[in-house]
Each structure stands twice: as structure tokens, then as C-alpha cells.
């Protein structure tokens, strides 16, 4: 048997690791388009960007691990096509590899700016090791940075660059940072946090042009202002990397469509991680989730399926973000909430609990790890909670959750 895995990041590496842990004794080939050893992506906008994490600590596994586990790791290798009839993948060098089972773990790729000046020197994105290294190398000559985008990546980049002494302006084309991801209370807290640290946050403002001869000098916004910049970092979202899947006729919608066992409409092809669109068993809707947790847990599911121990995916989503001294922890998905309860335990901490009527569906916490841990434990049961008690920071959060009735979303 031969399992070929395309993409060697959080999802692909974990799939290989779990296949061996579950007793898969066939051949495993793990293919990466990138030149460096498979690495953790979250530090790219945090400790690695700030130069407080040495490169060796980025690697998901040491090089020797792949040899020890008999995993054939192919770096700097692009898969350019899949032939489902012959069960082969085609590599960019023309070579073909036969598979019995194929796992697509191709992740997501950054959405690029399409405004004038977007190709000037000094315009960066932050998705992979090469992007982060490029930013780090350019930084010594940089004083002023304009970050375009107020999602997690933009905000983390802003915090890291500010910590490194740069003058940072963040242009956000919506009313508030994290607008589509969180509630106004959390956004306000984050805005204040950045402002206290000296970052200029400009909302309701779209970048329309980047100026400069060869090197960026400013960003022009739709409010008519010019924001001086020696560097632009754009964090304007990602799109699922599903061209291999669509190119061979697999079903694709917002990502590669898979069932609860991570299987596509071809019984020999599976897909996991950021590139996948799947029906979530608790939220009962199709989702594409961009997180390490999701990539890792889907990798476990596919390994169990391939080792004849099938167990449908039922993990609950969680995520984190670090900005200055604030640790954001998010569990569940708040989209569609009808009520939000805010719990403030101190000046530097906040939690927002999201409800659909009386059922808790998600929580965002900032420096409130206890609330996060308790909520994360109970959230899959969608507990019904007393909102007044939850808002009272004097009542221990665990007392409120213990014994709460369970529900389900219909
Ligand atoms: C800067 C940054 C910070 C983040 N911070 C957090 C965080 O704090 N918490 C969190 O939970 N998540 C965070 N994320 C998101 C998290 O990193 C992703 O959800 C996770 O990496 C998804 O893993 P994946 O394996 O599905 O895809 P990816 O990590 O996107 O990896 C896909 C890999 O497949 C390769 N590939 C694609 N196509 C081919 C091909 N045809 N041939 C060969 N190889 C191919 C790509 O080059 C890439 O290496 C962050 C992401 C970034 C970029």
C-alpha cells in the first residue's frame, strides 16, 4: 500500500504521524512545495517575526523523525495534477507517483492585493516561512509600516512590528477589527489595546493605491489620505487551495467537499485542513475552518479511516491569537449568535459568551483562561446557562457550567 500526502504542514504532517501511530505499515510519501522542513505556521506572525523564536523551534518534527518513521518527505516538490483513473499524481518535474490512497492537505493561499502599486518592492504577505523571512530581512531599514487588514494576521503582524519599534498604521475596511469574527466588545478591547501600544487603527477605510517608484513610499486610502510607509503588510484573507481537486473532477465548493471521514467523492482520495469544506456535526452546517486544531484533528480522523478504525470527525473548533500581553482564546463559532454576555474579571481581561437564545454556542476570551477552559469543555453540549450569573465576575465560572442542561442545534 502507498499513501501519498500532498502538503506537509499542520494537516499533512499530522496525518503521516497518525498513520504510523495507528499501525499503517505501507509506504508514506509526504510532498511539500516548500523548501524548508515542515514548520508551525502560528509563530510566523508572533515569536518568529519578533525574532524571539529560533528557526529550529519552528519545525514540526526534526528531520530525523521522518527517516525514523519511514516517511518519505519530498521538499521543494509541486504536485501539478491528479489522474484518478491511473491513481497517480504528477509532479512539476514530470515524474508520476502511484498511490493507493491520496490525502490532499494543500491548505490555503493568501488573497493578493489587486490595487495599483501592489507589486512594488516592500509589499509583503504573511502566509509562509518565505514571507516571514522576507519581512524579517527587510525590517532593519524599515521605520513605518502600513498593515492592510484587521483580521487576526493583520493585527498580530501589527502587534509584533510595533513591539519591534516600528511605527504602525492598520487600515481596516470595516467598522471595527475582527468584525466578522467577534462581537463589538472584543473588537473595542483589541482596538484600545493597539492604541495603548501606539498603533494607529483606521477603520472604515480601504487602501486604493500603493505609491513609490520601485519601493513603496505610501498607501493612499479612499478617505483621500496618504499613509507613509517603507513596508506594507497585507493580511486580507486566504482562499482554499483546491485547484488540484477541482482539476481532477472532485466536488469542490468553498473548499474540497468531504464527508465525516474526510473522504471526497473519490473513495481513494481524502482531504483535510484549511482546504476542506465539511458538514460540522454540532453546528449542522458546512464549514471551512482555518486553524491548527482543525488541521490536526482532521488528520487524526483520516488516519483512523485509512487504518480501518473509522470514527467520524466530531472535534469542536478552537483557536488562539497573541497580541502584546493579550492572549485571545476562542472556542466554538459565534456566527449567527442572538445574544452575547460579557464577563470582565479585570481591566486586562474580558470574555464574550455567545448564545443562540439560551444555548451557548461559542466563547471568546482575552486573558481569561479559566473561562476559556471551562467553556471549551462544556461547549460541545451547547449548555443552557443563566446569563445573569455568567456576567457576574464574582461567581466562579465553573459553578455556572456544572450541571447546566444540555441542548442541540437544529
Ligand atoms: C501567520 C499565521 C498565523 C497563524 N496563527 C494561528 C494561530 O494562532 N492559531 C491557529 O489555530 N491557527 C493559526 N493560523 C492558521 C493555521 O496556521 C492554519 O490553519 C494551518 O496552517 C492549516 O494547516 P494545513 O496543513 O491545512 O494548511 P497549510 O498550513 O496552508 O499548508 C498547506 C501546505 O501544502 C502545500 N501545498 C499546497 N499545494 C501543493 C501542491 N500542489 N504540491 C505540494 N505542496 C502543496 C503548501 O505549500 C503548504 O505548505 C495561522 C496562519 C498563519 C499564516
XYZ file of C-alpha atoms and ligand atoms in Angstrom:
463
model
C 0.000 0.000 0.000
C 1.144 3.528 -0.708
C -0.385 6.647 0.824
C 0.613 9.900 -0.844
C 0.023 13.122 1.100
C 0.120 16.424 -0.796
C 1.015 19.317 1.519
C 3.309 18.958 4.536
C 2.072 21.438 7.080
C -0.075 21.002 10.188
C -2.574 18.708 8.445
C -0.254 16.701 6.189
C 2.476 16.045 8.755
C -0.034 15.087 11.422
C -1.708 12.681 9.006
C 1.622 10.934 8.375
C 2.385 10.831 12.109
C -1.045 9.429 12.924
C -0.943 6.846 10.150
C 2.230 5.402 11.677
C 0.817 5.706 15.222
C -2.288 3.771 14.120
C -0.159 0.994 12.642
C -0.181 1.830 8.920
C 2.720 -0.201 7.547
C 2.511 0.786 3.900
C 4.668 3.357 2.165
C 4.012 7.015 3.054
C 5.126 9.862 0.774
C 4.709 13.380 2.120
C 5.101 16.077 -0.533
C 5.784 19.741 0.173
C 6.045 22.599 -2.302
C 8.180 24.446 0.269
C 11.956 24.212 0.552
C 12.240 24.075 4.339
C 11.318 21.337 6.807
C 7.606 21.343 7.705
C 7.019 24.021 10.322
C 4.455 25.601 12.642
C 2.679 28.496 10.985
C 1.302 30.447 14.027
C 4.710 31.796 15.187
C 5.273 33.392 11.765
C 3.235 36.420 12.848
C 4.248 36.171 16.517
C 7.522 34.998 18.105
C 9.308 34.102 14.867
C 8.577 37.511 13.355
C 9.761 39.169 16.563
C 12.953 37.099 16.426
C 12.329 35.553 19.831
C 11.900 32.008 18.483
C 14.864 30.374 16.790
C 14.191 28.731 13.466
C 14.858 25.213 14.764
C 11.912 25.572 17.132
C 9.599 26.190 14.206
C 9.999 22.681 12.799
C 7.023 20.430 13.451
C 9.395 17.439 13.733
C 13.165 17.155 13.477
C 14.497 15.933 10.138
C 15.487 12.565 11.586
C 11.904 11.868 12.644
C 10.765 11.314 9.048
C 13.514 8.761 8.444
C 12.825 7.006 11.742
C 9.136 6.681 10.878
C 9.873 5.659 7.317
C 8.082 8.681 5.901
C 9.430 9.720 2.515
C 9.474 13.521 2.786
C 9.854 15.284 -0.585
C 10.567 19.004 -0.182
C 10.515 21.648 -2.922
C 8.195 19.456 -4.947
C 4.993 20.663 -6.536
C 2.172 18.320 -7.394
C 0.618 19.614 -10.606
C -2.070 17.073 -11.390
C -4.015 14.010 -10.293
C -5.040 11.181 -12.577
C -7.849 9.347 -10.836
C -8.065 6.533 -13.397
C -4.428 5.514 -13.084
C -4.300 6.599 -9.384
C -1.218 8.717 -9.908
C -0.100 12.231 -9.052
C 2.038 14.198 -11.453
C 4.956 16.250 -10.131
C 6.213 19.508 -11.671
C 9.337 17.688 -12.933
C 7.127 15.366 -14.995
C 7.547 12.349 -12.692
C 4.409 10.386 -11.720
C 3.802 8.697 -8.384
C 1.250 5.927 -7.940
C -0.988 5.931 -4.881
C -3.456 3.567 -3.291
C -4.811 6.380 -1.152
C -4.234 10.083 -1.614
C -4.612 12.765 1.070
C -4.897 16.387 -0.062
C -3.614 18.721 2.659
C -2.980 21.679 0.392
C -4.177 24.340 2.844
C -4.910 27.855 1.755
C -3.140 30.569 -0.168
C -3.172 34.296 0.515
C -5.536 36.608 -1.219
C -3.393 39.200 -3.000
C -3.979 42.924 -3.356
C -5.266 43.959 -6.742
C -4.659 47.711 -6.404
C -2.123 49.847 -8.285
C 1.353 49.507 -6.779
C 0.667 46.097 -5.254
C 3.773 44.666 -6.949
C 6.167 47.321 -5.606
C 9.160 46.271 -3.532
C 8.225 46.442 0.141
C 4.750 44.910 -0.184
C 4.505 41.681 1.815
C 2.054 38.953 2.737
C 2.329 36.640 5.706
C 1.434 33.052 4.969
C 4.616 31.035 4.850
C 8.192 30.792 6.040
C 9.493 32.637 2.985
C 7.097 35.551 3.593
C 8.093 35.871 7.256
C 11.796 35.602 6.465
C 11.444 38.247 3.757
C 9.804 40.660 6.198
C 12.450 39.995 8.843
C 15.284 40.609 6.417
C 13.784 43.923 5.266
C 12.978 45.213 8.775
C 16.300 46.848 9.701
C 15.681 49.526 7.044
C 12.008 49.997 7.880
C 10.540 52.719 10.086
C 6.920 52.948 9.012
C 4.623 50.050 8.269
C 1.087 50.116 6.925
C -0.828 46.934 7.617
C -3.817 46.374 5.362
C -6.487 44.245 7.025
C -7.930 43.975 10.517
C -8.209 40.201 10.874
C -6.011 38.043 13.106
C -2.994 38.015 10.794
C -3.003 41.788 10.251
C -3.421 42.501 13.941
C -0.757 40.021 15.030
C 1.671 41.436 12.469
C 0.879 44.955 13.705
C 1.500 43.965 17.339
C 4.770 42.202 16.518
C 6.104 45.030 14.369
C 5.113 47.621 16.958
C 6.897 45.594 19.643
C 9.962 45.832 17.418
C 9.746 49.630 17.463
C 8.119 50.280 14.092
C 5.522 52.998 13.511
C 2.440 51.013 12.559
C -0.856 52.041 10.970
C -3.582 49.483 10.363
C -6.123 50.195 7.622
C -9.354 48.282 8.104
C -12.147 48.389 5.542
C -14.873 47.618 8.093
C -16.237 49.382 11.168
C -14.009 47.531 13.599
C -11.193 44.969 13.733
C -12.240 41.314 13.662
C -15.693 42.474 12.588
C -16.769 39.183 11.031
C -15.190 37.076 13.739
C -16.176 38.558 17.051
C -18.543 40.893 18.932
C -18.155 44.670 19.339
C -16.909 44.360 22.951
C -13.939 42.215 21.951
C -13.184 44.457 18.951
C -13.234 47.549 21.179
C -10.860 45.887 23.637
C -8.475 44.981 20.802
C -8.658 48.467 19.289
C -7.817 50.041 22.655
C -5.002 47.538 23.193
C -3.343 48.511 19.906
C -3.871 52.205 20.504
C -2.356 51.974 24.006
C 0.665 50.363 22.407
C 0.997 53.188 19.915
C -0.561 51.658 16.785
C -2.868 53.829 14.682
C -6.060 51.980 13.840
C -8.033 53.468 10.937
C -11.431 51.872 10.365
C -13.953 52.156 7.516
C -11.021 52.813 5.235
C -9.920 50.994 2.117
C -6.431 51.084 0.629
C -6.833 52.100 -3.022
C -3.256 52.575 -4.233
C 0.319 51.950 -3.161
C 2.799 54.566 -4.325
C 6.543 54.537 -4.954
C 8.963 54.283 -7.901
C 10.287 50.829 -7.270
C 9.985 50.751 -3.471
C 6.771 51.511 -1.590
C 6.580 55.013 -0.080
C 2.924 55.373 0.882
C -0.545 53.904 0.791
C -3.406 56.016 -0.498
C -6.764 55.294 1.084
C -10.318 56.004 -0.034
C -10.529 58.762 2.593
C -8.050 60.684 0.391
C -5.192 60.400 2.891
C -1.662 59.214 2.120
C -0.143 56.961 4.799
C 3.643 56.960 4.604
C 5.204 53.510 4.551
C 8.543 51.792 3.937
C 6.742 48.469 4.197
C 3.191 47.252 3.582
C 1.933 44.006 5.084
C -1.355 42.814 3.637
C -3.490 40.413 5.651
C -6.648 40.345 3.573
C -7.611 36.715 3.922
C -6.918 33.418 2.233
C -8.610 31.124 -0.213
C -8.678 27.328 -0.116
C -6.044 25.682 -2.334
C -8.343 23.308 -4.184
C -7.187 23.561 -7.800
C -5.731 20.019 -7.789
C -9.069 18.697 -6.558
C -11.228 20.652 -8.989
C -8.778 19.851 -11.794
C -9.479 16.119 -11.449
C -13.232 16.479 -11.046
C -13.608 16.196 -7.288
C -16.524 18.070 -5.740
C -15.448 21.497 -4.578
C -17.486 24.303 -3.079
C -15.864 26.614 -0.519
C -13.017 24.087 -0.287
C -12.813 20.411 -1.139
C -16.057 18.687 -0.145
C -15.553 15.754 2.230
C -17.754 13.570 4.400
C -17.295 12.958 8.148
C -14.419 10.561 7.414
C -12.607 13.231 5.328
C -13.336 11.298 2.151
C -14.018 13.135 -1.117
C -16.377 11.838 -3.788
C -13.499 9.584 -4.912
C -13.180 6.714 -2.373
C -9.366 6.753 -2.718
C -8.938 10.499 -2.180
C -9.244 12.315 1.156
C -8.780 15.947 2.103
C -8.008 17.640 5.437
C -7.226 21.029 6.968
C -7.694 24.558 5.631
C -8.578 23.306 2.131
C -11.638 21.367 3.285
C -15.349 22.106 3.356
C -17.306 19.754 5.616
C -20.588 19.467 7.496
C -19.878 20.148 11.176
C -21.647 17.592 13.380
C -22.578 20.096 16.135
C -23.302 23.225 14.104
C -25.097 21.245 11.346
C -23.747 23.428 8.587
C -20.959 23.272 6.050
C -17.788 24.931 7.255
C -14.230 25.575 6.209
C -12.121 26.175 9.293
C -8.669 27.748 9.288
C -6.963 26.577 12.472
C -4.253 24.290 13.743
C -6.788 22.392 15.862
C -8.949 21.629 12.832
C -5.991 20.542 10.694
C -4.658 18.314 13.469
C -7.976 16.708 14.362
C -8.950 16.060 10.750
C -5.553 14.408 10.287
C -6.418 12.027 13.130
C -9.772 11.244 11.524
C -8.261 10.404 8.133
C -5.594 8.197 9.715
C -8.244 6.230 11.611
C -10.255 5.823 8.408
C -7.250 4.534 6.449
C -6.327 2.154 9.269
C -9.808 0.610 9.213
C -10.861 2.157 12.525
C -13.293 4.751 11.137
C -14.678 7.324 13.564
C -16.402 10.380 12.129
C -14.931 13.809 12.807
C -16.555 15.361 15.864
C -13.958 17.775 17.252
C -15.045 21.166 18.456
C -13.280 24.199 16.951
C -10.877 26.316 18.971
C -8.288 28.914 18.103
C -5.901 31.366 19.714
C -4.147 34.654 18.948
C -1.387 36.527 20.810
C -1.117 40.306 20.625
C 1.179 42.175 23.099
C 0.299 40.788 26.554
C -3.170 39.694 25.442
C -3.939 36.027 24.904
C -7.120 35.582 22.914
C -8.685 32.152 23.106
C -11.702 31.270 21.060
C -13.854 28.156 21.286
C -16.778 27.395 19.027
C -18.067 29.533 16.187
C -20.083 32.594 17.092
C -21.628 33.274 13.659
C -25.390 33.621 13.939
C -25.475 34.406 17.675
C -28.580 36.121 19.033
C -27.186 37.239 22.418
C -23.784 37.975 23.837
C -22.893 38.097 27.532
C -19.748 39.962 28.534
C -17.787 38.996 31.615
C -14.956 41.264 32.729
C -12.838 39.851 35.544
C -10.169 42.567 35.460
C -9.102 45.603 33.473
C -6.895 43.400 31.303
C -9.320 40.564 30.763
C -12.620 40.039 29.003
C -14.839 37.191 27.873
C -17.758 37.209 25.459
C -20.160 34.261 25.626
C -22.304 33.830 22.516
C -25.790 32.351 22.635
C -28.456 31.297 20.203
C -31.338 32.155 22.506
C -30.395 30.247 25.673
C -27.835 27.815 24.176
C -24.177 28.692 24.444
C -22.513 28.267 21.020
C -19.115 29.958 21.392
C -16.823 31.971 23.621
C -14.029 34.495 23.023
C -11.749 35.242 25.946
C -8.879 37.660 26.459
C -6.580 36.799 29.367
C -9.382 34.727 30.933
C -8.007 31.243 30.528
C -10.208 29.729 33.224
C -13.391 30.888 31.423
C -11.975 29.532 28.165
C -11.058 26.133 29.605
C -14.405 25.630 31.330
C -16.429 26.836 28.342
C -14.392 24.730 25.918
C -15.052 21.639 27.993
C -18.816 22.129 28.098
C -19.421 23.835 24.742
C -19.915 20.670 22.648
C -23.025 20.030 24.757
C -24.353 23.549 23.948
C -25.241 24.162 27.617
C -28.138 26.330 28.672
C -26.803 28.848 31.179
C -28.065 31.601 33.441
C -26.777 34.699 31.639
C -27.023 36.933 34.715
C -24.742 34.632 36.686
C -22.296 34.443 33.791
C -21.953 38.221 33.655
C -21.148 38.335 37.401
C -17.356 38.088 37.667
C -17.646 37.262 41.397
C -19.238 33.890 40.701
C -16.696 31.231 39.690
C -17.322 30.309 36.077
C -17.077 26.573 36.795
C -20.010 26.815 39.258
C -22.176 28.222 36.482
C -21.399 25.466 33.991
C -21.531 22.464 36.311
C -24.847 20.651 35.933
C -26.160 23.013 33.222
C -28.771 21.388 30.944
C -27.522 20.282 27.532
C -29.064 21.095 24.160
C -28.511 20.682 20.450
C -28.801 22.999 17.486
C -31.491 22.138 14.993
C 0.864 33.831 10.124
C -0.172 32.843 10.560
C -0.536 32.770 11.905
C -1.493 31.856 12.314
N -1.827 31.778 13.638
C -2.677 30.833 14.051
C -2.981 30.672 15.438
O -2.503 31.445 16.280
N -3.807 29.658 15.810
C -4.359 28.796 14.892
O -5.089 27.884 15.278
N -4.096 28.937 13.571
C -3.287 29.917 13.139
N -3.022 30.055 11.805
C -3.720 29.172 10.839
C -3.025 27.828 10.741
O -1.654 28.001 10.579
C -3.627 27.058 9.573
O -4.992 26.807 9.883
C -2.884 25.748 9.355
O -1.573 26.005 8.941
C -3.600 24.892 8.331
O -2.795 23.786 8.051
P -2.919 22.983 6.682
O -1.914 21.898 6.770
O -4.331 22.644 6.426
O -2.541 24.026 5.530
P -1.284 24.957 5.281
O -0.625 25.285 6.572
O -1.760 26.051 4.407
O -0.269 24.043 4.454
C -0.529 23.590 3.163
C 0.797 23.155 2.554
O 0.535 22.498 1.328
C 1.490 22.906 0.382
N 0.929 22.706 -0.968
C -0.181 23.262 -1.486
N -0.377 22.830 -2.735
C 0.634 21.972 -3.018
C 0.977 21.216 -4.156
N 0.225 21.233 -5.273
N 2.104 20.464 -4.108
C 2.858 20.410 -2.973
N 2.552 21.090 -1.855
C 1.460 21.879 -1.876
C 1.682 24.380 0.708
O 2.893 24.875 0.163
C 1.708 24.330 2.225
O 2.993 24.081 2.690
C -2.081 30.980 11.352
C -1.726 31.075 9.995
C -0.770 31.990 9.607
C -0.393 32.064 8.147
